[in-house]
Amino acid sequence: MEQARQTDLAVFIQGLPKVELHLHIEGSLEPELMFELARRNGVTLPYDSVEEIRAAYQFANLQEFLDLYYQGMAVLRTRQDFHDLTRAYLERVAQDNVRHVEIFFDPQGHTERGVPFTDVIEGILDALAEGERDLGISSGLVLSILRHLPEEDALKTLEAALPYRDRLLGLGLDSSEVGHPPSKFIRVFEKARDLGLKVMAHAGEEGPPAYLWEALDLLKVDRVDHGNRSLEDPALVARLVTEGMTLTVCPLSNLKLRVVNDLTKHPLKSMLDLGLKVTVNSDDPSYFGGTIGENYRAVAQALDLGRDDLAQLARNGIEGAFSTPERKAALLDELNAHLTTS
Ligand code: HPA
Ligand code: ZN
């Protein structure tokens, strides 16, 4: 009986039309492709096998992950590499019935290694266009700023992106959170807002609630990435609920980076019950052990989520997307069709 219920729920989750709003494309680099690109580009990796790479993915905190993440992305050198990376991600999530994605890329992680900005963004955009055409996955691209670097670098990066303004959805903020508060980036976020870009920031993953307040008040973010630590501050929760602010939560990432010790202790269900607009995302699927579909399955089981909770999570993803009203309405129709037929 219990097993039948689990199978039922797995089928229900598979069929949910999903939206992924928190995905670092460089974090979708699977060890197999890492090896292939290293060979293609003559880059030497400090590993002898795919198994050795996977075994190295044990992290005590965000920084330990970031060190390997920056090391891994060094195999990405050409426009073709960025295309192949993005195409592989889209083909994988198509199997999870992902219908729309808004993905981050970290140009500073590439331009500082001598890879031209144009090659990075054109390669990703090529694959996103193919994903729309071949897989029916709509998408947006978010330029993410590395917060451990000075704001001057961020401003130069935004400048380099100006020719692509119309093909960019937004500006994000990632990398080492503690010690690099949102207030460090007021000018670059103001510039992005003036350009009409959507703005979002990683906040409250490891950083304190004060960083979330700063993201709201100083960066004027349209969406919050992670936001787990908002729960420590009831006034902050009230503000996020009142504003209907979307929080892009990443359960398996939180487990791997020890933001939570155990998935059964993950705050996702409490956040839903408080009325926060939380969504489920994979963050860096190749490093954290699962796609968005696997994140849905893992939280459903660990937190004993039912169909209503899961449908709400999928709905929050659609509503929190920065897509056109027509696309969002079409995705809500898909969701409602799934709910009435299963
Ligand atoms: N947090 C902060 N920066 C990041 C992450 C993350 O989970 N993934 C890639 N860059
Ligand atoms: Zn992230």
Short mmCIF file of C-alpha atoms and ligand atoms in Angstrom, two decimals:
data_model
loop_
_atom_site.label_atom_id
_atom_site.label_comp_id
_atom_site.label_asym_id
_atom_site.label_seq_id
_atom_site.Cartn_x
_atom_site.Cartn_y
_atom_site.Cartn_z
CA MET A 1 0.00 0.00 0.00
CA GLU A 2 2.70 2.43 1.08
CA GLN A 3 4.74 1.41 -1.94
CA ALA A 4 1.78 2.01 -4.27
CA ARG A 5 1.36 5.49 -2.80
CA GLN A 6 5.05 6.26 -3.37
CA THR A 7 4.86 5.07 -6.99
CA ASP A 8 1.76 7.18 -7.53
CA LEU A 9 3.51 10.24 -6.14
CA ALA A 10 6.60 9.60 -8.27
CA VAL A 11 4.41 9.55 -11.39
CA PHE A 12 2.65 12.72 -10.21
CA ILE A 13 6.01 14.49 -9.66
CA GLN A 14 7.36 13.36 -13.02
CA GLY A 15 4.37 14.86 -14.82
CA LEU A 16 4.46 18.22 -13.03
CA PRO A 17 5.44 20.93 -15.50
CA LYS A 18 8.54 22.34 -13.83
CA VAL A 19 10.30 25.67 -13.88
CA GLU A 20 13.91 25.94 -12.74
CA LEU A 21 14.84 29.40 -11.44
CA HIS A 22 18.11 28.70 -9.64
CA LEU A 23 20.70 26.89 -11.72
CA HIS A 24 24.33 27.79 -12.30
CA ILE A 25 25.13 26.47 -15.76
CA GLU A 26 28.76 25.85 -14.75
CA GLY A 27 27.45 23.71 -11.88
CA SER A 28 25.70 21.43 -14.35
CA LEU A 29 29.06 20.23 -15.72
CA GLU A 30 29.03 16.47 -15.26
CA PRO A 31 32.38 14.73 -14.67
CA GLU A 32 32.07 12.85 -18.00
CA LEU A 33 31.82 16.11 -19.96
CA MET A 34 34.55 17.65 -17.77
CA PHE A 35 36.92 14.91 -18.93
CA GLU A 36 35.87 15.26 -22.55
CA LEU A 37 36.42 19.03 -22.54
CA ALA A 38 39.75 18.66 -20.73
CA ARG A 39 40.89 16.31 -23.50
CA ARG A 40 39.53 18.59 -26.21
CA ASN A 41 41.30 21.63 -24.78
CA GLY A 42 44.52 20.09 -23.47
CA VAL A 43 43.68 20.94 -19.87
CA THR A 44 45.15 18.68 -17.16
CA LEU A 45 42.72 17.66 -14.42
CA PRO A 46 43.88 16.66 -10.94
CA TYR A 47 41.79 13.46 -11.25
CA ASP A 48 42.26 10.15 -13.08
CA SER A 49 38.64 9.08 -13.38
CA VAL A 50 35.02 10.14 -13.24
CA GLU A 51 34.66 8.15 -10.01
CA GLU A 52 37.54 10.05 -8.45
CA ILE A 53 35.85 13.35 -9.30
CA ARG A 54 32.53 12.25 -7.81
CA ALA A 55 34.29 11.02 -4.67
CA ALA A 56 35.88 14.48 -4.25
CA TYR A 57 32.45 16.12 -4.01
CA GLN A 58 32.19 16.20 -0.22
CA PHE A 59 31.83 19.68 1.23
CA ALA A 60 31.82 21.08 4.76
CA ASN A 61 30.57 24.49 3.61
CA LEU A 62 29.96 26.77 0.61
CA GLN A 63 33.62 27.73 0.18
CA GLU A 64 34.83 24.13 -0.11
CA PHE A 65 32.34 23.63 -2.92
CA LEU A 66 33.27 26.90 -4.65
CA ASP A 67 36.95 25.92 -4.73
CA LEU A 68 36.12 22.80 -6.78
CA TYR A 69 33.49 24.61 -8.84
CA TYR A 70 36.03 27.20 -10.05
CA GLN A 71 38.59 24.47 -10.67
CA GLY A 72 36.06 22.46 -12.71
CA MET A 73 34.99 25.34 -14.91
CA ALA A 74 38.58 25.77 -16.16
CA VAL A 75 37.91 23.12 -18.85
CA LEU A 76 35.37 25.48 -20.49
CA ARG A 77 37.27 27.44 -23.12
CA THR A 78 35.39 27.84 -26.40
CA ARG A 79 31.97 28.92 -27.62
CA GLN A 80 31.38 25.26 -28.54
CA ASP A 81 32.19 24.18 -24.95
CA PHE A 82 29.60 26.56 -23.51
CA HIS A 83 27.10 25.38 -26.07
CA ASP A 84 27.72 21.71 -25.28
CA LEU A 85 27.47 22.34 -21.52
CA THR A 86 24.13 24.13 -21.86
CA ARG A 87 22.71 21.67 -24.37
CA ALA A 88 23.56 18.73 -22.07
CA TYR A 89 21.78 20.43 -19.15
CA LEU A 90 18.64 21.10 -21.21
CA GLU A 91 18.50 17.53 -22.51
CA ARG A 92 18.76 16.19 -18.97
CA VAL A 93 16.01 18.38 -17.52
CA ALA A 94 13.72 17.79 -20.49
CA GLN A 95 13.43 14.28 -18.99
CA ASP A 96 12.17 15.85 -15.74
CA ASN A 97 9.43 17.65 -17.70
CA VAL A 98 11.12 21.01 -17.15
CA ARG A 99 9.29 23.58 -19.29
CA HIS A 100 11.09 26.84 -18.53
CA VAL A 101 14.50 27.71 -17.08
CA GLU A 102 16.20 30.90 -15.92
CA ILE A 103 19.88 30.12 -15.61
CA PHE A 104 22.89 31.90 -14.13
CA PHE A 105 26.29 32.14 -15.71
CA ASP A 106 29.46 33.48 -14.07
CA PRO A 107 31.31 35.41 -16.81
CA GLN A 108 34.04 36.61 -14.43
CA GLY A 109 35.04 32.98 -13.83
CA HIS A 110 35.84 32.77 -17.54
CA THR A 111 37.05 36.21 -18.64
CA GLU A 112 39.69 36.18 -15.88
CA ARG A 113 41.08 33.03 -17.55
CA GLY A 114 41.25 34.79 -20.91
CA VAL A 115 38.01 33.41 -22.43
CA PRO A 116 36.25 36.21 -24.36
CA PHE A 117 32.88 37.26 -22.88
CA THR A 118 31.36 36.93 -26.36
CA ASP A 119 32.29 33.24 -26.66
CA VAL A 120 30.80 32.46 -23.26
CA ILE A 121 27.47 34.17 -23.81
CA GLU A 122 27.06 33.26 -27.50
CA GLY A 123 27.68 29.58 -26.76
CA ILE A 124 25.07 29.56 -24.00
CA LEU A 125 22.54 31.56 -26.05
CA ASP A 126 22.99 29.21 -29.06
CA ALA A 127 22.05 26.22 -26.90
CA LEU A 128 19.14 28.02 -25.22
CA ALA A 129 17.69 28.84 -28.65
CA GLU A 130 18.06 25.17 -29.65
CA GLY A 131 16.43 24.11 -26.39
CA GLU A 132 13.41 26.22 -27.18
CA ARG A 133 13.23 24.91 -30.75
CA ASP A 134 14.02 21.21 -30.15
CA LEU A 135 12.79 20.59 -26.61
CA GLY A 136 10.12 23.25 -26.11
CA ILE A 137 11.95 24.64 -23.07
CA SER A 138 11.68 28.44 -22.84
CA SER A 139 14.49 30.25 -21.06
CA GLY A 140 16.17 33.36 -19.76
CA LEU A 141 19.82 34.09 -19.00
CA VAL A 142 21.01 35.85 -15.83
CA LEU A 143 24.49 37.35 -15.57
CA SER A 144 25.75 36.58 -12.10
CA ILE A 145 28.35 38.69 -10.31
CA LEU A 146 31.08 37.02 -8.25
CA ARG A 147 30.72 38.77 -4.91
CA HIS A 148 34.23 37.92 -3.65
CA LEU A 149 35.62 40.25 -6.35
CA PRO A 150 35.50 44.08 -6.12
CA GLU A 151 32.45 46.02 -7.32
CA GLU A 152 34.65 47.66 -9.99
CA ASP A 153 35.03 44.24 -11.67
CA ALA A 154 31.28 43.75 -11.55
CA LEU A 155 30.71 47.14 -13.20
CA LYS A 156 33.18 46.27 -15.97
CA THR A 157 31.43 42.94 -16.52
CA LEU A 158 28.04 44.61 -16.82
CA GLU A 159 29.61 47.03 -19.30
CA ALA A 160 30.88 44.09 -21.39
CA ALA A 161 27.35 42.71 -21.43
CA LEU A 162 25.74 45.89 -22.81
CA PRO A 163 25.73 44.68 -26.45
CA TYR A 164 23.70 41.71 -25.23
CA ARG A 165 21.28 43.73 -23.12
CA ASP A 166 18.24 42.52 -25.06
CA ARG A 167 19.19 38.87 -24.70
CA LEU A 168 19.74 39.03 -20.95
CA LEU A 169 16.99 38.58 -18.41
CA GLY A 170 18.70 39.80 -15.30
CA LEU A 171 21.59 40.33 -12.94
CA GLY A 172 22.40 37.99 -10.05
CA LEU A 173 24.92 37.81 -7.21
CA ASP A 174 26.67 34.60 -6.16
CA SER A 175 29.90 33.08 -4.76
CA SER A 176 31.23 33.46 -1.18
CA GLU A 177 28.43 35.09 0.80
CA VAL A 178 29.75 35.80 4.30
CA GLY A 179 31.97 38.91 4.31
CA HIS A 180 30.56 40.10 0.97
CA PRO A 181 27.18 41.63 1.82
CA PRO A 182 24.75 42.96 -0.79
CA SER A 183 25.68 46.53 0.25
CA LYS A 184 29.02 46.03 -1.57
CA PHE A 185 27.14 46.03 -4.89
CA ILE A 186 24.67 48.91 -4.70
CA ARG A 187 25.99 50.72 -7.77
CA VAL A 188 26.07 47.77 -10.13
CA PHE A 189 22.55 46.75 -9.13
CA GLU A 190 21.30 50.29 -9.63
CA LYS A 191 22.83 50.28 -13.11
CA ALA A 192 21.21 46.94 -13.93
CA ARG A 193 17.80 48.18 -12.78
CA ASP A 194 18.24 51.32 -14.91
CA LEU A 195 18.88 49.02 -17.88
CA GLY A 196 15.56 47.32 -17.19
CA LEU A 197 17.09 44.05 -16.05
CA LYS A 198 15.46 41.93 -13.36
CA VAL A 199 17.70 41.72 -10.30
CA MET A 200 18.22 38.91 -7.81
CA ALA A 201 20.79 37.94 -5.21
CA HIS A 202 21.89 34.88 -3.26
CA ALA A 203 21.09 35.84 0.32
CA GLY A 204 20.57 33.96 3.55
CA GLU A 205 22.23 30.73 2.40
CA GLU A 206 25.10 31.10 4.88
CA GLY A 207 24.72 34.84 5.46
CA PRO A 208 22.55 36.34 8.24
CA PRO A 209 19.05 37.86 7.91
CA ALA A 210 20.71 41.30 7.71
CA TYR A 211 21.97 40.33 4.24
CA LEU A 212 18.39 39.61 3.18
CA TRP A 213 17.25 43.02 4.40
CA GLU A 214 20.09 44.59 2.42
CA ALA A 215 19.16 42.65 -0.72
CA LEU A 216 15.59 43.97 -0.41
CA ASP A 217 16.28 47.54 0.69
CA LEU A 218 19.57 48.35 -1.02
CA LEU A 219 19.63 46.15 -4.13
CA LYS A 220 15.82 46.20 -4.51
CA VAL A 221 15.81 42.60 -5.69
CA ASP A 222 12.92 41.14 -7.65
CA ARG A 223 13.69 37.62 -6.38
CA VAL A 224 15.75 36.04 -3.60
CA ASP A 225 18.03 33.05 -4.15
CA HIS A 226 18.00 30.62 -1.20
CA GLY A 227 16.67 32.82 1.65
CA ASN A 228 16.65 29.96 4.17
CA ARG A 229 17.90 32.11 7.02
CA SER A 230 14.94 34.48 6.70
CA LEU A 231 13.23 32.11 9.14
CA GLU A 232 15.38 33.51 11.95
CA ASP A 233 13.62 36.89 11.66
CA PRO A 234 9.79 36.98 11.87
CA ALA A 235 9.61 40.60 10.66
CA LEU A 236 11.58 39.60 7.59
CA VAL A 237 9.30 36.62 6.92
CA ALA A 238 6.29 38.95 7.21
CA ARG A 239 7.85 41.33 4.70
CA LEU A 240 8.65 38.54 2.21
CA VAL A 241 5.12 37.14 2.51
CA THR A 242 3.47 40.55 2.10
CA GLU A 243 5.56 41.32 -0.98
CA GLY A 244 4.92 37.88 -2.46
CA MET A 245 8.66 37.55 -2.92
CA THR A 246 9.79 34.36 -4.64
CA LEU A 247 12.54 32.40 -2.88
CA THR A 248 14.50 29.91 -4.98
CA VAL A 249 15.25 27.12 -2.52
CA CYS A 250 17.73 24.34 -3.34
CA PRO A 251 17.22 21.36 -1.01
CA LEU A 252 19.99 18.96 -2.14
CA SER A 253 22.42 21.89 -2.32
CA ASN A 254 21.51 22.80 1.27
CA LEU A 255 22.20 19.22 2.31
CA LYS A 256 25.55 18.94 0.51
CA LEU A 257 26.75 22.34 1.79
CA ARG A 258 25.54 21.57 5.33
CA VAL A 259 23.05 24.42 5.45
CA VAL A 260 20.90 21.58 6.84
CA ASN A 261 22.23 18.38 8.42
CA ASP A 262 19.40 16.15 7.37
CA LEU A 263 16.79 16.56 4.63
CA THR A 264 14.02 15.70 7.09
CA LYS A 265 15.02 18.93 8.91
CA HIS A 266 14.84 21.03 5.75
CA PRO A 267 12.70 24.19 6.26
CA LEU A 268 10.92 23.97 2.88
CA LYS A 269 7.64 22.73 4.33
CA SER A 270 7.70 25.34 7.13
CA MET A 271 8.38 28.01 4.55
CA LEU A 272 5.39 26.87 2.48
CA ASP A 273 3.18 26.81 5.57
CA LEU A 274 4.26 30.35 6.48
CA GLY A 275 3.03 31.50 3.06
CA LEU A 276 6.46 32.15 1.57
CA LYS A 277 6.59 31.73 -2.20
CA VAL A 278 9.21 29.00 -2.23
CA THR A 279 10.33 27.09 -5.32
CA VAL A 280 12.43 23.93 -5.77
CA ASN A 281 15.67 24.10 -7.72
CA SER A 282 18.94 22.22 -8.17
CA ASP A 283 21.59 25.01 -7.90
CA ASP A 284 24.60 22.98 -9.11
CA PRO A 285 23.18 19.55 -9.98
CA SER A 286 26.40 17.81 -10.93
CA TYR A 287 28.03 18.76 -7.60
CA PHE A 288 25.03 18.32 -5.32
CA GLY A 289 23.70 15.01 -6.54
CA GLY A 290 20.55 15.72 -8.42
CA THR A 291 18.48 17.52 -11.01
CA ILE A 292 15.39 19.55 -10.18
CA GLY A 293 13.34 16.35 -10.53
CA GLU A 294 15.54 14.62 -7.99
CA ASN A 295 15.16 17.61 -5.66
CA TYR A 296 11.36 17.32 -5.89
CA ARG A 297 11.50 13.57 -5.23
CA ALA A 298 13.92 13.95 -2.32
CA VAL A 299 11.88 16.61 -0.48
CA ALA A 300 8.60 14.83 -1.17
CA GLN A 301 9.95 11.80 0.62
CA ALA A 302 11.95 13.48 3.39
CA LEU A 303 9.21 15.98 4.30
CA ASP A 304 6.26 13.74 3.46
CA LEU A 305 4.83 16.27 1.02
CA GLY A 306 1.46 15.60 -0.56
CA ARG A 307 0.08 16.54 -3.94
CA ASP A 308 -1.15 19.94 -2.79
CA ASP A 309 2.27 20.97 -1.52
CA LEU A 310 3.99 19.71 -4.65
CA ALA A 311 1.50 21.46 -6.92
CA GLN A 312 2.01 24.68 -4.93
CA LEU A 313 5.78 24.41 -5.38
CA ALA A 314 5.36 23.96 -9.14
CA ARG A 315 2.86 26.86 -9.27
CA ASN A 316 5.27 29.10 -7.33
CA GLY A 317 7.94 28.29 -9.93
CA ILE A 318 5.68 29.37 -12.79
CA GLU A 319 4.47 32.50 -11.00
CA GLY A 320 8.00 33.44 -9.89
CA ALA A 321 9.40 33.24 -13.42
CA PHE A 322 10.23 36.41 -15.36
CA SER A 323 8.67 35.12 -18.52
CA THR A 324 5.94 36.71 -20.64
CA PRO A 325 2.36 36.68 -19.27
CA GLU A 326 1.41 34.44 -22.24
CA ARG A 327 4.07 31.86 -21.49
CA LYS A 328 3.20 31.85 -17.80
CA ALA A 329 -0.50 31.41 -18.59
CA ALA A 330 0.35 28.48 -20.89
CA LEU A 331 2.44 26.84 -18.17
CA LEU A 332 -0.34 27.32 -15.60
CA ASP A 333 -2.71 25.64 -18.07
CA GLU A 334 -0.29 22.71 -18.33
CA LEU A 335 -0.16 22.48 -14.56
CA ASN A 336 -3.94 22.57 -14.20
CA ALA A 337 -4.31 19.92 -16.90
CA HIS A 338 -1.88 17.69 -15.00
CA LEU A 339 -3.75 18.23 -11.73
CA THR A 340 -7.11 17.33 -13.24
CA THR A 341 -5.89 14.23 -15.08
CA SER A 342 -3.74 12.58 -12.42
N1 HPA B 1 26.02 29.65 -3.63
C1 HPA B 1 26.78 30.70 -3.94
N2 HPA B 1 27.45 30.79 -5.08
C2 HPA B 1 27.34 29.81 -5.96
C3 HPA B 1 26.56 28.71 -5.70
C4 HPA B 1 25.87 28.63 -4.48
O1 HPA B 1 25.15 27.66 -4.16
N3 HPA B 1 26.67 27.91 -6.79
C5 HPA B 1 27.48 28.53 -7.67
N4 HPA B 1 27.90 29.68 -7.17
ZN ZN B 2 23.21 29.22 -6.30
#
